Amino acid sequence: MSTATLPAPALERVARPRHYVMCPPTHFDVRYAINPWMRPGGPVDLDLALRQWGELVAVYERLGHRVDVLTPAADLPDMVFAANGALVLDGRAFGASFAHPERQREAELHRVFLQRAGYADVHIPRHVNEGEGDFLVVGDLVLAGTGFRTDVAAHREAQEFFGRPVITLELADPRFYHLDTAVAVLDDHTIAWYPGAFSPGSQGVVRTLFPDSVEASEADAAVLGLNAVSDGRHVVLPSAAGALSAQLAERGWLPIGVDLSELLKAGGSVKCCTLELRDARRS
Ligand code: ARG
């Protein structure tokens, strides 16, 4: 029988169980402005923020992922954005050093948490870096943002620390001040991104490395639609990013929309709330 007459098999994306660290927005507030999303003094519904965050945790757990909880501190209103506290890869932890004094003390709380979780030597960074806000792991590569927060010197520091190629990308639009607001890692080979967030040279770098990427519209990027978390099959993203969800579904991923409207007032969404712990590579 000729196989030419059979329909093409549907693309089956494969999920890998993940281990996340998250911090409840118990003390969340918008008290200062360190990115263009933040309007201090505006209304924040704390109960709603907590409920929405709890729904995100429930989604991850329903998908079979493990969520560990970092204890929030009363005077750190942005601590819910756990992704900024470290980069954990190959079973090793690279600590953060925040650009703004308002968040600086979060770094130490992450270090202590990670040490207790069994990461004996959490690297104390020499240069400013905001963890997974600006470092994103795609297969063997680490994409690294700079321009607003993370110092390019931290990219070299991370490359030496992990022995992985770290690719510098220059962010050029202040709305997209962290790399994870402009790039979503979909699997070990594929990203979604908003080209307008990057310098022309860095757009060229992304197109060279990921010719098969998903390009998000400005409208979807502007609701932080790219601030998404994928397990390789399911992509958890802000529900307002409707066209991006459709693009992902068309390419075989399963989008799961969540509403984090309160946290968006501080310029964060799904990915910002989610730090991933990655084990040592099995050889
Ligand atoms: N208000 C926080 C800040 O500006 C939001 C951090 C969002 N986190 C992220 N991974 N993009 O630092």
Coordinates of N, CA and C and ligand atoms in Angstrom, one line a residue, residues 28 32 34-35 38 78 81-84 98 100 103 130 132-134 149 177-181 224 227 263 266-269 271-273, ligand 1:
F28 N 1.8 41.6 47.9 CA 1.9 42.3 46.6 C 1.3 43.7 46.6
Y32 N 6.2 51.4 44.0 CA 7.2 52.2 43.3 C 7.1 51.9 41.8
I34 N 9.4 50.8 38.6 CA 10.7 50.5 38.0 C 10.5 50.0 36.6
N35 N 9.3 50.0 36.1 CA 9.0 49.7 34.7 C 7.8 50.5 34.3
M38 N 4.0 50.1 35.8 CA 3.7 50.3 37.2 C 3.2 51.7 37.5
D78 N 7.2 43.0 45.2 CA 7.4 42.3 43.9 C 7.9 40.9 44.0
F81 N 7.2 37.7 41.8 CA 7.9 37.5 40.5 C 9.1 36.6 40.7
A82 N 8.9 35.4 41.1 CA 10.0 34.5 41.5 C 11.0 34.2 40.4
A83 N 10.6 34.3 39.2 CA 11.5 34.0 38.1 C 12.8 34.9 38.2
N84 N 12.7 36.0 38.8 CA 13.8 36.9 38.8 C 14.9 36.6 39.8
F98 N 19.8 42.3 41.8 CA 18.7 43.1 41.1 C 19.3 44.5 40.8
H100 N 17.5 47.3 40.7 CA 16.9 48.3 41.5 C 16.9 48.0 43.0
R103 N 14.3 45.9 45.0 CA 14.1 44.4 44.9 C 15.4 43.7 45.4
E130 N 18.9 39.6 36.5 CA 17.6 39.3 37.2 C 17.1 37.9 36.8
E132 N 15.8 34.4 35.7 CA 15.0 34.0 34.5 C 14.2 35.1 33.9
G133 N 14.2 36.3 34.5 CA 13.6 37.4 33.8 C 14.4 37.7 32.5
D134 N 15.7 37.6 32.6 CA 16.6 37.9 31.4 C 17.3 36.7 30.9
R149 N 17.8 45.8 32.4 CA 18.1 45.3 33.8 C 19.5 44.5 33.8
Y177 N 11.0 45.1 29.2 CA 12.2 45.4 30.0 C 13.0 44.2 30.4
H178 N 12.3 43.0 30.4 CA 12.9 41.7 30.7 C 12.8 40.9 29.4
L179 N 13.7 40.0 29.2 CA 13.7 39.1 28.0 C 12.4 38.3 28.1
D180 N 11.9 37.9 29.3 CA 10.7 37.0 29.3 C 9.4 37.7 29.1
T181 N 9.5 39.0 28.8 CA 8.3 39.7 28.3 C 8.2 39.7 26.8
L224 N 1.4 41.2 27.6 CA 2.4 40.3 28.1 C 2.1 38.8 27.7
N227 N 4.8 36.3 28.1 CA 5.3 35.9 29.4 C 4.6 34.6 29.8
L263 N -1.5 41.2 38.8 CA 0.0 41.2 38.8 C 0.5 42.0 37.5
A266 N 1.9 45.4 37.9 CA 3.4 45.6 38.2 C 4.3 45.2 37.1
G267 N 3.6 44.9 35.9 CA 4.4 44.5 34.7 C 4.8 43.1 34.7
G268 N 4.1 42.2 35.3 CA 4.4 40.8 35.3 C 3.2 39.9 35.0
S269 N 3.5 38.7 34.6 CA 2.5 37.7 34.3 C 3.0 36.3 34.6
K271 N 5.0 33.8 33.3 CA 6.4 33.4 33.5 C 7.1 34.1 34.6
C272 N 6.8 35.4 34.8 CA 7.5 36.1 35.9 C 7.2 35.4 37.3
C273 N 6.1 34.8 37.4 CA 5.8 34.1 38.7 C 6.4 32.8 38.8
Ligands
ARG1 N1 7.6 44.9 39.0 C1 8.6 43.9 38.7 C2 9.9 44.5 38.2 O1 9.8 45.5 37.4 C3 8.1 42.9 37.7 C4 9.0 41.8 37.4 C5 8.4 40.9 36.3 N2 9.2 39.7 36.2 C6 9.7 39.1 35.1 N3 10.3 38.0 35.1 N4 9.5 39.8 33.9 O2 11.0 44.1 38.5

